[in-house]
Amino acid sequence: NRLDQILVSCGLLDSSGIMLQRNPFTCFSPEHIRNPANGSPLPAWKGGRYPGGYSDHFPLILRIATE
């Protein structure tokens, strides 16, 4: 798996009581978006053609908590 990135607005970084939980990142990789042969993401585009996949990476889930 490749590390993706998450962009956050400055509102998430202020002192309003939103914080990251312990181990906040999870890779979302359900079976229907994985290549059954090797577990990699099913690509949306490959060599200029659309094979019916989703992306070249798995999405990240960020868990946050509020006070």
GROMACS .gro file of N, CA and C in nm:
model
  201
    1ASN      N    1   0.084  -0.120   0.000
    1ASN     CA    2   0.000   0.000   0.000
    1ASN      C    3   0.087   0.125   0.000
    2ARG      N    4   0.038   0.227  -0.066
    2ARG     CA    5   0.107   0.356  -0.068
    2ARG      C    6   0.039   0.449   0.030
    3LEU      N    7   0.116   0.534   0.092
    3LEU     CA    8   0.060   0.632   0.183
    3LEU      C    9  -0.003   0.744   0.103
    4ASP      N   10  -0.126   0.774   0.131
    4ASP     CA   11  -0.197   0.883   0.067
    4ASP      C   12  -0.184   1.005   0.156
    5GLN      N   13  -0.255   1.109   0.126
    5GLN     CA   14  -0.253   1.229   0.209
    5GLN      C   15  -0.394   1.275   0.237
    6ILE      N   16  -0.408   1.344   0.348
    6ILE     CA   17  -0.537   1.403   0.385
    6ILE      C   18  -0.513   1.552   0.407
    7LEU      N   19  -0.593   1.633   0.342
    7LEU     CA   20  -0.585   1.777   0.359
    7LEU      C   21  -0.691   1.819   0.460
    8VAL      N   22  -0.653   1.906   0.550
    8VAL     CA   23  -0.749   1.956   0.649
    8VAL      C   24  -0.753   2.108   0.643
    9SER      N   25  -0.869   2.164   0.673
    9SER     CA   26  -0.880   2.309   0.677
    9SER      C   27  -0.827   2.360   0.810
   10CYS      N   28  -0.800   2.488   0.817
   10CYS     CA   29  -0.748   2.546   0.940
   10CYS      C   30  -0.849   2.533   1.055
   11GLY      N   31  -0.978   2.519   1.022
   11GLY     CA   32  -1.079   2.501   1.125
   11GLY      C   33  -1.061   2.373   1.205
   12LEU      N   34  -1.003   2.271   1.144
   12LEU     CA   35  -0.976   2.148   1.217
   12LEU      C   36  -0.856   2.161   1.310
   13LEU      N   37  -0.774   2.261   1.288
   13LEU     CA   38  -0.652   2.276   1.366
   13LEU      C   39  -0.664   2.379   1.477
   14ASP      N   40  -0.781   2.439   1.495
   14ASP     CA   41  -0.795   2.537   1.602
   14ASP      C   42  -0.821   2.465   1.734
   15SER      N   43  -0.855   2.535   1.836
   15SER     CA   44  -0.874   2.475   1.969
   15SER      C   45  -1.023   2.453   1.998
   16SER      N   46  -1.099   2.408   1.900
   16SER     CA   47  -1.244   2.392   1.918
   16SER      C   48  -1.285   2.258   1.977
   17GLY      N   49  -1.192   2.175   2.018
   17GLY     CA   50  -1.226   2.049   2.081
   17GLY      C   51  -1.225   1.929   1.988
   18ILE      N   52  -1.175   1.945   1.867
   18ILE     CA   53  -1.161   1.831   1.775
   18ILE      C   54  -1.018   1.781   1.787
   19MET      N   55  -1.005   1.649   1.807
   19MET     CA   56  -0.871   1.592   1.821
   19MET      C   57  -0.865   1.456   1.752
   20LEU      N   58  -0.742   1.415   1.723
   20LEU     CA   59  -0.723   1.284   1.662
   20LEU      C   60  -0.734   1.176   1.769
   21GLN      N   61  -0.796   1.067   1.732
   21GLN     CA   62  -0.800   0.952   1.821
   21GLN      C   63  -0.667   0.877   1.813
   22ARG      N   64  -0.649   0.781   1.899
   22ARG     CA   65  -0.527   0.699   1.895
   22ARG      C   66  -0.529   0.614   1.767
   23ASN      N   67  -0.416   0.605   1.699
   23ASN     CA   68  -0.407   0.535   1.569
   23ASN      C   69  -0.520   0.579   1.477
   24PRO      N   70  -0.521   0.705   1.438
   24PRO     CA   71  -0.638   0.762   1.369
   24PRO      C   72  -0.657   0.720   1.223
   25PHE      N   73  -0.553   0.672   1.157
   25PHE     CA   74  -0.565   0.641   1.015
   25PHE      C   75  -0.593   0.493   0.991
   26THR      N   76  -0.684   0.467   0.897
   26THR     CA   77  -0.715   0.332   0.854
   26THR      C   78  -0.720   0.333   0.702
   27CYS      N   79  -0.668   0.230   0.643
   27CYS     CA   80  -0.675   0.215   0.498
   27CYS      C   81  -0.804   0.143   0.463
   28PHE      N   82  -0.887   0.203   0.380
   28PHE     CA   83  -1.014   0.145   0.339
   28PHE      C   84  -0.989   0.059   0.216
   29SER      N   85  -0.997  -0.073   0.232
   29SER     CA   86  -0.969  -0.162   0.119
   29SER      C   87  -1.063  -0.283   0.119
   30PRO      N   88  -1.193  -0.260   0.098
   30PRO     CA   89  -1.285  -0.373   0.093
   30PRO      C   90  -1.257  -0.462  -0.029
   31GLU      N   91  -1.303  -0.583  -0.022
   31GLU     CA   92  -1.272  -0.682  -0.126
   31GLU      C   93  -1.313  -0.639  -0.266
   32HIS      N   94  -1.424  -0.568  -0.279
   32HIS     CA   95  -1.474  -0.533  -0.413
   32HIS      C   96  -1.390  -0.428  -0.486
   33ILE      N   97  -1.296  -0.363  -0.417
   33ILE     CA   98  -1.208  -0.268  -0.486
   33ILE      C   99  -1.064  -0.318  -0.494
   34ARG      N  100  -1.042  -0.447  -0.457
   34ARG     CA  101  -0.909  -0.506  -0.461
   34ARG      C  102  -0.896  -0.604  -0.578
   35ASN      N  103  -0.779  -0.610  -0.634
   35ASN     CA  104  -0.748  -0.707  -0.738
   35ASN      C  105  -0.740  -0.844  -0.671
   36PRO      N  106  -0.822  -0.941  -0.712
   36PRO     CA  107  -0.819  -1.071  -0.646
   36PRO      C  108  -0.686  -1.145  -0.660
   37ALA      N  109  -0.609  -1.112  -0.762
   37ALA     CA  110  -0.482  -1.181  -0.785
   37ALA      C  111  -0.373  -1.141  -0.686
   38ASN      N  112  -0.371  -1.011  -0.648
   38ASN     CA  113  -0.260  -0.966  -0.562
   38ASN      C  114  -0.302  -0.869  -0.451
   39GLY      N  115  -0.429  -0.834  -0.440
   39GLY     CA  116  -0.475  -0.746  -0.332
   39GLY      C  117  -0.453  -0.598  -0.356
   40SER      N  118  -0.395  -0.561  -0.468
   40SER     CA  119  -0.372  -0.419  -0.497
   40SER      C  120  -0.503  -0.354  -0.540
   41PRO      N  121  -0.508  -0.221  -0.539
   41PRO     CA  122  -0.630  -0.152  -0.584
   41PRO      C  123  -0.659  -0.180  -0.731
   42LEU      N  124  -0.787  -0.193  -0.764
   42LEU     CA  125  -0.825  -0.206  -0.905
   42LEU      C  126  -0.814  -0.068  -0.970
   43PRO      N  127  -0.729  -0.052  -1.070
   43PRO     CA  128  -0.708   0.081  -1.127
   43PRO      C  129  -0.829   0.130  -1.206
   44ALA      N  130  -0.853   0.260  -1.199
   44ALA     CA  131  -0.961   0.320  -1.278
   44ALA      C  132  -0.918   0.335  -1.424
   45TRP      N  133  -0.793   0.369  -1.445
   45TRP     CA  134  -0.740   0.385  -1.581
   45TRP      C  135  -0.610   0.307  -1.592
   46LYS      N  136  -0.593   0.239  -1.703
   46LYS     CA  137  -0.470   0.164  -1.726
   46LYS      C  138  -0.433   0.176  -1.873
   47GLY      N  139  -0.325   0.247  -1.902
   47GLY     CA  140  -0.280   0.263  -2.039
   47GLY      C  141  -0.380   0.331  -2.131
   48GLY      N  142  -0.453   0.428  -2.080
   48GLY     CA  143  -0.548   0.502  -2.162
   48GLY      C  144  -0.683   0.435  -2.177
   49ARG      N  145  -0.704   0.324  -2.110
   49ARG     CA  146  -0.836   0.260  -2.117
   49ARG      C  147  -0.893   0.245  -1.975
   50TYR      N  148  -1.023   0.233  -1.967
   50TYR     CA  149  -1.092   0.223  -1.838
   50TYR      C  150  -1.131   0.077  -1.814
   51PRO      N  151  -1.058   0.006  -1.726
   51PRO     CA  152  -1.091  -0.135  -1.701
   51PRO      C  153  -1.203  -0.156  -1.598
   52GLY      N  154  -1.261  -0.049  -1.547
   52GLY     CA  155  -1.373  -0.062  -1.455
   52GLY      C  156  -1.337  -0.059  -1.308
   53GLY      N  157  -1.215  -0.020  -1.277
   53GLY     CA  158  -1.172  -0.016  -1.138
   53GLY      C  159  -1.213   0.113  -1.068
   54TYR      N  160  -1.145   0.143  -0.959
   54TYR     CA  161  -1.182   0.256  -0.875
   54TYR      C  162  -1.074   0.362  -0.866
   55SER      N  163  -0.949   0.322  -0.842
   55SER     CA  164  -0.843   0.419  -0.820
   55SER      C  165  -0.708   0.349  -0.828
   56ASP      N  166  -0.601   0.427  -0.818
   56ASP     CA  167  -0.468   0.369  -0.813
   56ASP      C  168  -0.419   0.355  -0.669
   57HIS      N  169  -0.505   0.387  -0.574
   57HIS     CA  170  -0.470   0.376  -0.432
   57HIS      C  171  -0.597   0.349  -0.351
   58PHE      N  172  -0.578   0.302  -0.230
   58PHE     CA  173  -0.692   0.285  -0.140
   58PHE      C  174  -0.713   0.416  -0.064
   59PRO      N  175  -0.838   0.453  -0.038
   59PRO     CA  176  -0.863   0.575   0.039
   59PRO      C  177  -0.828   0.557   0.186
   60LEU      N  178  -0.799   0.667   0.251
   60LEU     CA  179  -0.771   0.667   0.393
   60LEU      C  180  -0.893   0.714   0.471
   61ILE      N  181  -0.910   0.658   0.587
   61ILE     CA  182  -1.014   0.703   0.680
   61ILE      C  183  -0.941   0.766   0.798
   62LEU      N  184  -0.984   0.884   0.837
   62LEU     CA  185  -0.927   0.953   0.953
   62LEU      C  186  -1.033   0.960   1.062
   63ARG      N  187  -1.002   0.903   1.176
   63ARG     CA  188  -1.096   0.907   1.288
   63ARG      C  189  -1.060   1.024   1.380
   64ILE      N  190  -1.160   1.107   1.405
   64ILE     CA  191  -1.141   1.221   1.494
   64ILE      C  192  -1.239   1.209   1.611
   65ALA      N  193  -1.212   1.281   1.715
   65ALA     CA  194  -1.298   1.282   1.832
   65ALA      C  195  -1.328   1.426   1.869
   66THR      N  196  -1.438   1.446   1.940
   66THR     CA  197  -1.472   1.578   1.991
   66THR      C  198  -1.481   1.572   2.142
   67GLU      N  199  -1.457   1.684   2.204
   67GLU     CA  200  -1.466   1.691   2.351
   67GLU      C  201  -1.609   1.708   2.392
   0.00000   0.00000   0.00000
